């Protein structure tokens, strides 16, 4: 895999490059987070359907979804190629939205457990480095509160344990 192609790709060239599983495998060998890479058998990497991507976003993004066997069953990599010249401060949310959509698609296919989805942003804009947080809860005005709310157990009102008194 040539790093020059990865550095400033045109959308169609990058999508064509990544549609070849051997190239995608090389990409993930380099860019997949180190804590996740040993859990995946990249020899089982396959392109998967990403039909959940919004049609209006398709004109702005090149979406690639891959499935891979992991130590705990099937998992997914979701790769979103950002090809705007200006960064998007809501990209963290957008990536999480797509990850949730991939999880939902997995459940709709009859699976009964959520897969891990690894969203990866491939950024090639003019501004360097990428200026916005990739933590999706940082997209909220009260980022600390959003993190606390969405990364901890959700509030529960369990009337089955309430006393009748």
GROMACS .gro file of N, CA and C in nm, residues 18-130:
model
  339
   18UNK      N    1  -0.991   0.105  -0.147
   18UNK     CA    2  -1.038   0.037  -0.026
   18UNK      C    3  -1.138  -0.074  -0.056
   19UNK      N    4  -1.194  -0.077  -0.176
   19UNK     CA    5  -1.287  -0.185  -0.209
   19UNK      C    6  -1.213  -0.316  -0.236
   20UNK      N    7  -1.084  -0.308  -0.254
   20UNK     CA    8  -1.001  -0.428  -0.266
   20UNK      C    9  -0.963  -0.472  -0.124
   21UNK      N   10  -1.008  -0.589  -0.086
   21UNK     CA   11  -0.994  -0.634   0.053
   21UNK      C   12  -0.847  -0.638   0.097
   22UNK      N   13  -0.756  -0.675   0.008
   22UNK     CA   14  -0.614  -0.678   0.046
   22UNK      C   15  -0.565  -0.540   0.086
   23UNK      N   16  -0.608  -0.437   0.012
   23UNK     CA   17  -0.570  -0.300   0.046
   23UNK      C   18  -0.633  -0.258   0.179
   24UNK      N   19  -0.761  -0.291   0.197
   24UNK     CA   20  -0.829  -0.257   0.322
   24UNK      C   21  -0.760  -0.325   0.440
   25UNK      N   22  -0.721  -0.450   0.422
   25UNK     CA   23  -0.651  -0.523   0.528
   25UNK      C   24  -0.522  -0.451   0.565
   26UNK      N   25  -0.446  -0.406   0.465
   26UNK     CA   26  -0.324  -0.330   0.492
   26UNK      C   27  -0.355  -0.201   0.567
   27UNK      N   28  -0.461  -0.132   0.525
   27UNK     CA   29  -0.502  -0.008   0.591
   27UNK      C   30  -0.531  -0.034   0.739
   28UNK      N   31  -0.610  -0.139   0.767
   28UNK     CA   32  -0.645  -0.169   0.906
   28UNK      C   33  -0.525  -0.217   0.986
   29UNK      N   34  -0.432  -0.286   0.922
   29UNK     CA   35  -0.308  -0.326   0.991
   29UNK      C   36  -0.234  -0.203   1.043
   30UNK      N   37  -0.239  -0.095   0.966
   30UNK     CA   38  -0.168   0.027   1.004
   30UNK      C   39  -0.250   0.113   1.099
   31UNK      N   40  -0.379   0.132   1.073
   31UNK     CA   41  -0.457   0.234   1.143
   31UNK      C   42  -0.556   0.184   1.247
   32UNK      N   43  -0.581   0.057   1.256
   32UNK     CA   44  -0.672   0.006   1.357
   32UNK      C   45  -0.609   0.026   1.495
   33UNK      N   46  -0.686   0.073   1.592
   33UNK     CA   47  -0.629   0.095   1.726
   33UNK      C   48  -0.562  -0.031   1.781
   34UNK      N   49  -0.447  -0.013   1.844
   34UNK     CA   50  -0.367  -0.125   1.893
   34UNK      C   51  -0.443  -0.214   1.992
   35UNK      N   52  -0.535  -0.157   2.068
   35UNK     CA   53  -0.609  -0.237   2.166
   35UNK      C   54  -0.713  -0.326   2.099
   36UNK      N   55  -0.746  -0.300   1.973
   36UNK     CA   56  -0.848  -0.375   1.901
   36UNK      C   57  -0.787  -0.474   1.801
   37UNK      N   58  -0.677  -0.435   1.741
   37UNK     CA   59  -0.616  -0.516   1.635
   37UNK      C   60  -0.593  -0.663   1.674
   38UNK      N   61  -0.539  -0.693   1.795
   38UNK     CA   62  -0.515  -0.834   1.827
   38UNK      C   63  -0.642  -0.917   1.846
   39UNK      N   64  -0.756  -0.852   1.858
   39UNK     CA   65  -0.883  -0.923   1.877
   39UNK      C   66  -0.946  -0.965   1.745
   40UNK      N   67  -0.889  -0.919   1.634
   40UNK     CA   68  -0.950  -0.938   1.502
   40UNK      C   69  -0.867  -1.031   1.414
   41UNK      N   70  -0.936  -1.113   1.338
   41UNK     CA   71  -0.871  -1.196   1.237
   41UNK      C   72  -0.889  -1.123   1.103
   42UNK      N   73  -0.791  -1.043   1.066
   42UNK     CA   74  -0.802  -0.963   0.944
   42UNK      C   75  -0.804  -1.048   0.818
   43UNK      N   76  -0.770  -1.176   0.828
   43UNK     CA   77  -0.782  -1.265   0.712
   43UNK      C   78  -0.928  -1.292   0.676
   44UNK      N   79  -1.021  -1.261   0.768
   44UNK     CA   80  -1.164  -1.282   0.742
   44UNK      C   81  -1.234  -1.153   0.698
   45UNK      N   82  -1.159  -1.048   0.674
   45UNK     CA   83  -1.215  -0.917   0.637
   45UNK      C   84  -1.298  -0.927   0.509
   46UNK      N   85  -1.421  -0.872   0.514
   46UNK     CA   86  -1.510  -0.870   0.397
   46UNK      C   87  -1.584  -0.738   0.393
   47UNK      N   88  -1.611  -0.690   0.271
   47UNK     CA   89  -1.699  -0.574   0.257
   47UNK      C   90  -1.839  -0.615   0.300
   48UNK      N   91  -1.908  -0.526   0.370
   48UNK     CA   92  -2.045  -0.553   0.416
   48UNK      C   93  -2.136  -0.443   0.363
   49UNK      N   94  -2.264  -0.468   0.367
   49UNK     CA   95  -2.362  -0.369   0.321
   49UNK      C   96  -2.367  -0.251   0.416
   50UNK      N   97  -2.366  -0.132   0.360
   50UNK     CA   98  -2.380  -0.009   0.440
   50UNK      C   99  -2.501   0.068   0.390
   51UNK      N  100  -2.610  -0.002   0.368
   51UNK     CA  101  -2.729   0.059   0.307
   51UNK      C  102  -2.800   0.157   0.399
   52UNK      N  103  -2.758   0.165   0.525
   52UNK     CA  104  -2.823   0.256   0.618
   52UNK      C  105  -2.774   0.399   0.605
   53UNK      N  106  -2.672   0.425   0.526
   53UNK     CA  107  -2.618   0.560   0.514
   53UNK      C  108  -2.718   0.649   0.441
   54UNK      N  109  -2.744   0.764   0.498
   54UNK     CA  110  -2.841   0.859   0.445
   54UNK      C  111  -2.803   0.902   0.303
   55UNK      N  112  -2.901   0.905   0.212
   55UNK     CA  113  -2.874   0.935   0.071
   55UNK      C  114  -2.817   1.074   0.050
   56UNK      N  115  -2.858   1.173   0.130
   56UNK     CA  116  -2.803   1.307   0.113
   56UNK      C  117  -2.657   1.312   0.156
   57UNK      N  118  -2.618   1.228   0.250
   57UNK     CA  119  -2.478   1.225   0.292
   57UNK      C  120  -2.391   1.150   0.193
   58UNK      N  121  -2.450   1.059   0.116
   58UNK     CA  122  -2.372   0.984   0.018
   58UNK      C  123  -2.302   1.077  -0.081
   59UNK      N  124  -2.363   1.193  -0.109
   59UNK     CA  125  -2.302   1.286  -0.203
   59UNK      C  126  -2.179   1.354  -0.142
   60UNK      N  127  -2.166   1.350  -0.011
   60UNK     CA  128  -2.055   1.416   0.056
   60UNK      C  129  -1.955   1.319   0.117
   61UNK      N  130  -1.994   1.194   0.135
   61UNK     CA  131  -1.908   1.098   0.203
   61UNK      C  132  -1.898   0.969   0.124
   62UNK      N  133  -1.785   0.906   0.136
   62UNK     CA  134  -1.767   0.772   0.080
   62UNK      C  135  -1.768   0.676   0.197
   63UNK      N  136  -1.865   0.588   0.199
   63UNK     CA  137  -1.879   0.501   0.314
   63UNK      C  138  -1.835   0.360   0.280
   64UNK      N  139  -1.762   0.301   0.370
   64UNK     CA  140  -1.716   0.164   0.355
   64UNK      C  141  -1.739   0.094   0.488
   65UNK      N  142  -1.807  -0.018   0.484
   65UNK     CA  143  -1.831  -0.098   0.603
   65UNK      C  144  -1.772  -0.236   0.580
   66UNK      N  145  -1.695  -0.284   0.675
   66UNK     CA  146  -1.631  -0.414   0.665
   66UNK      C  147  -1.675  -0.500   0.782
   67UNK      N  148  -1.689  -0.629   0.759
   67UNK     CA  149  -1.709  -0.723   0.869
   67UNK      C  150  -1.581  -0.803   0.886
   68UNK      N  151  -1.560  -0.848   1.007
   68UNK     CA  152  -1.441  -0.927   1.037
   68UNK      C  153  -1.475  -1.019   1.154
   69UNK      N  154  -1.421  -1.140   1.150
   69UNK     CA  155  -1.438  -1.230   1.264
   69UNK      C  156  -1.344  -1.186   1.375
   70UNK      N  157  -1.397  -1.188   1.497
   70UNK     CA  158  -1.318  -1.150   1.613
   70UNK      C  159  -1.312  -1.269   1.708
   71UNK      N  160  -1.244  -1.253   1.818
   71UNK     CA  161  -1.238  -1.359   1.918
   71UNK      C  162  -1.374  -1.386   1.981
   72UNK      N  163  -1.467  -1.291   1.970
   72UNK     CA  164  -1.601  -1.306   2.028
   72UNK      C  165  -1.709  -1.303   1.921
   73UNK      N  166  -1.678  -1.342   1.800
   73UNK     CA  167  -1.778  -1.345   1.693
   73UNK      C  168  -1.759  -1.233   1.594
   74UNK      N  169  -1.862  -1.208   1.515
   74UNK     CA  170  -1.853  -1.109   1.408
   74UNK      C  171  -1.848  -0.968   1.465
   75UNK      N  172  -1.763  -0.885   1.408
   75UNK     CA  173  -1.753  -0.744   1.444
   75UNK      C  174  -1.754  -0.662   1.317
   76UNK      N  175  -1.756  -0.532   1.331
   76UNK     CA  176  -1.756  -0.446   1.214
   76UNK      C  177  -1.654  -0.335   1.228
   77UNK      N  178  -1.600  -0.295   1.115
   77UNK     CA  179  -1.524  -0.170   1.105
   77UNK      C  180  -1.609  -0.080   1.019
   78UNK      N  181  -1.628   0.040   1.061
   78UNK     CA  182  -1.696   0.136   0.976
   78UNK      C  183  -1.596   0.243   0.943
   79UNK      N  184  -1.571   0.263   0.817
   79UNK     CA  185  -1.473   0.361   0.772
   79UNK      C  186  -1.546   0.470   0.695
   80UNK      N  187  -1.538   0.590   0.744
   80UNK     CA  188  -1.600   0.704   0.680
   80UNK      C  189  -1.489   0.794   0.626
   81UNK      N  190  -1.491   0.820   0.498
   81UNK     CA  191  -1.390   0.905   0.436
   81UNK      C  192  -1.447   1.045   0.425
   82UNK      N  193  -1.386   1.139   0.494
   82UNK     CA  194  -1.429   1.278   0.492
   82UNK      C  195  -1.358   1.346   0.377
   83UNK      N  196  -1.432   1.395   0.280
   83UNK     CA  197  -1.365   1.461   0.167
   83UNK      C  198  -1.417   1.601   0.145
   84UNK      N  199  -1.424   1.676   0.254
   84UNK     CA  200  -1.450   1.819   0.247
   84UNK      C  201  -1.319   1.889   0.278
   85UNK      N  202  -1.306   2.012   0.229
   85UNK     CA  203  -1.183   2.084   0.259
   85UNK      C  204  -1.186   2.147   0.398
   86UNK      N  205  -1.305   2.153   0.458
   86UNK     CA  206  -1.315   2.207   0.594
   86UNK      C  207  -1.361   2.098   0.690
   87UNK      N  208  -1.302   2.090   0.808
   87UNK     CA  209  -1.341   1.990   0.906
   87UNK      C  210  -1.483   2.015   0.957
   88UNK      N  211  -1.543   1.913   1.014
   88UNK     CA  212  -1.679   1.919   1.066
   88UNK      C  213  -1.675   1.901   1.217
   89UNK      N  214  -1.720   2.004   1.291
   89UNK     CA  215  -1.712   1.994   1.437
   89UNK      C  216  -1.808   1.889   1.494
   90UNK      N  217  -1.904   1.843   1.414
   90UNK     CA  218  -1.997   1.738   1.459
   90UNK      C  219  -1.959   1.599   1.407
   91UNK      N  220  -1.837   1.584   1.354
   91UNK     CA  221  -1.796   1.456   1.298
   91UNK      C  222  -1.798   1.344   1.401
   92UNK      N  223  -1.762   1.372   1.524
   92UNK     CA  224  -1.768   1.269   1.629
   92UNK      C  225  -1.908   1.213   1.643
   93UNK      N  226  -2.008   1.302   1.641
   93UNK     CA  227  -2.148   1.257   1.647
   93UNK      C  228  -2.183   1.177   1.522
   94UNK      N  229  -2.143   1.227   1.407
   94UNK     CA  230  -2.178   1.161   1.281
   94UNK      C  231  -2.122   1.018   1.277
   95UNK      N  232  -1.999   1.003   1.320
   95UNK     CA  233  -1.939   0.869   1.323
   95UNK      C  234  -2.013   0.777   1.420
   96UNK      N  235  -2.052   0.831   1.536
   96UNK     CA  236  -2.127   0.748   1.632
   96UNK      C  237  -2.265   0.714   1.576
   97UNK      N  238  -2.327   0.809   1.506
   97UNK     CA  239  -2.457   0.782   1.444
   97UNK      C  240  -2.445   0.664   1.347
   98UNK      N  241  -2.342   0.666   1.263
   98UNK     CA  242  -2.323   0.556   1.169
   98UNK      C  243  -2.292   0.426   1.242
   99UNK      N  244  -2.216   0.434   1.351
   99UNK     CA  245  -2.186   0.313   1.429
   99UNK      C  246  -2.315   0.255   1.486
  100UNK      N  247  -2.402   0.341   1.540
  100UNK     CA  248  -2.531   0.294   1.593
  100UNK      C  249  -2.616   0.233   1.481
  101UNK      N  250  -2.613   0.295   1.363
  101UNK     CA  251  -2.688   0.240   1.249
  101UNK      C  252  -2.635   0.103   1.209
  102UNK      N  253  -2.503   0.085   1.210
  102UNK     CA  254  -2.445  -0.046   1.178
  102UNK      C  255  -2.486  -0.150   1.282
  103UNK      N  256  -2.489  -0.108   1.409
  103UNK     CA  257  -2.533  -0.200   1.515
  103UNK      C  258  -2.679  -0.239   1.494
  104UNK      N  259  -2.762  -0.140   1.461
  104UNK     CA  260  -2.904  -0.167   1.437
  104UNK      C  261  -2.922  -0.261   1.318
  105UNK      N  262  -2.847  -0.239   1.212
  105UNK     CA  263  -2.855  -0.327   1.095
  105UNK      C  264  -2.821  -0.470   1.134
  106UNK      N  265  -2.720  -0.486   1.217
  106UNK     CA  266  -2.678  -0.618   1.265
  106UNK      C  267  -2.794  -0.686   1.340
  107UNK      N  268  -2.862  -0.611   1.427
  107UNK     CA  269  -2.976  -0.667   1.501
  107UNK      C  270  -3.092  -0.700   1.408
  108UNK      N  271  -3.116  -0.614   1.308
  108UNK     CA  272  -3.225  -0.638   1.213
  108UNK      C  273  -3.202  -0.764   1.130
  109UNK      N  274  -3.078  -0.807   1.120
  109UNK     CA  275  -3.045  -0.929   1.046
  109UNK      C  276  -3.065  -1.055   1.131
  110UNK      N  277  -3.123  -1.038   1.250
  110UNK     CA  278  -3.155  -1.153   1.333
  110UNK      C  279  -3.053  -1.186   1.440
  111UNK      N  280  -2.947  -1.107   1.450
  111UNK     CA  281  -2.848  -1.130   1.555
  111UNK      C  282  -2.904  -1.079   1.688
  112UNK      N  283  -2.861  -1.138   1.798
  112UNK     CA  284  -2.915  -1.096   1.927
  112UNK      C  285  -2.812  -1.030   2.018
  113UNK      N  286  -2.695  -0.998   1.966
  113UNK     CA  287  -2.593  -0.927   2.043
  113UNK      C  288  -2.537  -0.814   1.956
  114UNK      N  289  -2.503  -0.705   2.020
  114UNK     CA  290  -2.447  -0.592   1.947
  114UNK      C  291  -2.301  -0.619   1.908
  115UNK      N  292  -2.263  -0.585   1.786
  115UNK     CA  293  -2.123  -0.595   1.747
  115UNK      C  294  -2.048  -0.469   1.788
  116UNK      N  295  -1.920  -0.481   1.810
  116UNK     CA  296  -1.839  -0.360   1.827
  116UNK      C  297  -1.821  -0.299   1.688
  117UNK      N  298  -1.838  -0.170   1.679
  117UNK     CA  299  -1.819  -0.098   1.554
  117UNK      C  300  -1.708   0.003   1.579
  118UNK      N  301  -1.605  -0.001   1.497
  118UNK     CA  302  -1.490   0.088   1.513
  118UNK      C  303  -1.498   0.196   1.406
  119UNK      N  304  -1.546   0.316   1.442
  119UNK     CA  305  -1.550   0.422   1.342
  119UNK      C  306  -1.411   0.484   1.325
  120UNK      N  307  -1.369   0.499   1.201
  120UNK     CA  308  -1.238   0.557   1.171
  120UNK      C  309  -1.259   0.673   1.074
  121UNK      N  310  -1.211   0.789   1.110
  121UNK     CA  311  -1.221   0.905   1.023
  121UNK      C  312  -1.091   0.918   0.944
  122UNK      N  313  -1.102   0.917   0.813
  122UNK     CA  314  -0.987   0.940   0.725
  122UNK      C  315  -0.999   1.083   0.676
  123UNK      N  316  -0.918   1.171   0.730
  123UNK     CA  317  -0.928   1.314   0.703
  123UNK      C  318  -0.816   1.357   0.610
  124UNK      N  319  -0.850   1.436   0.509
  124UNK     CA  320  -0.748   1.485   0.416
  124UNK      C  321  -0.769   1.631   0.380
  125UNK      N  322  -0.824   1.708   0.473
  125UNK     CA  323  -0.850   1.849   0.446
  125UNK      C  324  -0.724   1.933   0.450
  126UNK      N  325  -0.741   2.061   0.421
  126UNK     CA  326  -0.628   2.153   0.417
  126UNK      C  327  -0.581   2.193   0.556
  127UNK      N  328  -0.674   2.205   0.652
  127UNK     CA  329  -0.637   2.244   0.787
  127UNK      C  330  -0.572   2.126   0.858
  128UNK      N  331  -0.455   2.150   0.915
  128UNK     CA  332  -0.382   2.043   0.981
  128UNK      C  333  -0.326   2.093   1.114
  129UNK      N  334  -0.338   2.012   1.217
  129UNK     CA  335  -0.406   1.883   1.222
  129UNK      C  336  -0.558   1.902   1.229
  130UNK      N  337  -0.630   1.792   1.227
  130UNK     CA  338  -0.776   1.797   1.237
  130UNK      C  339  -0.811   1.869   1.367
   0.00000   0.00000   0.00000
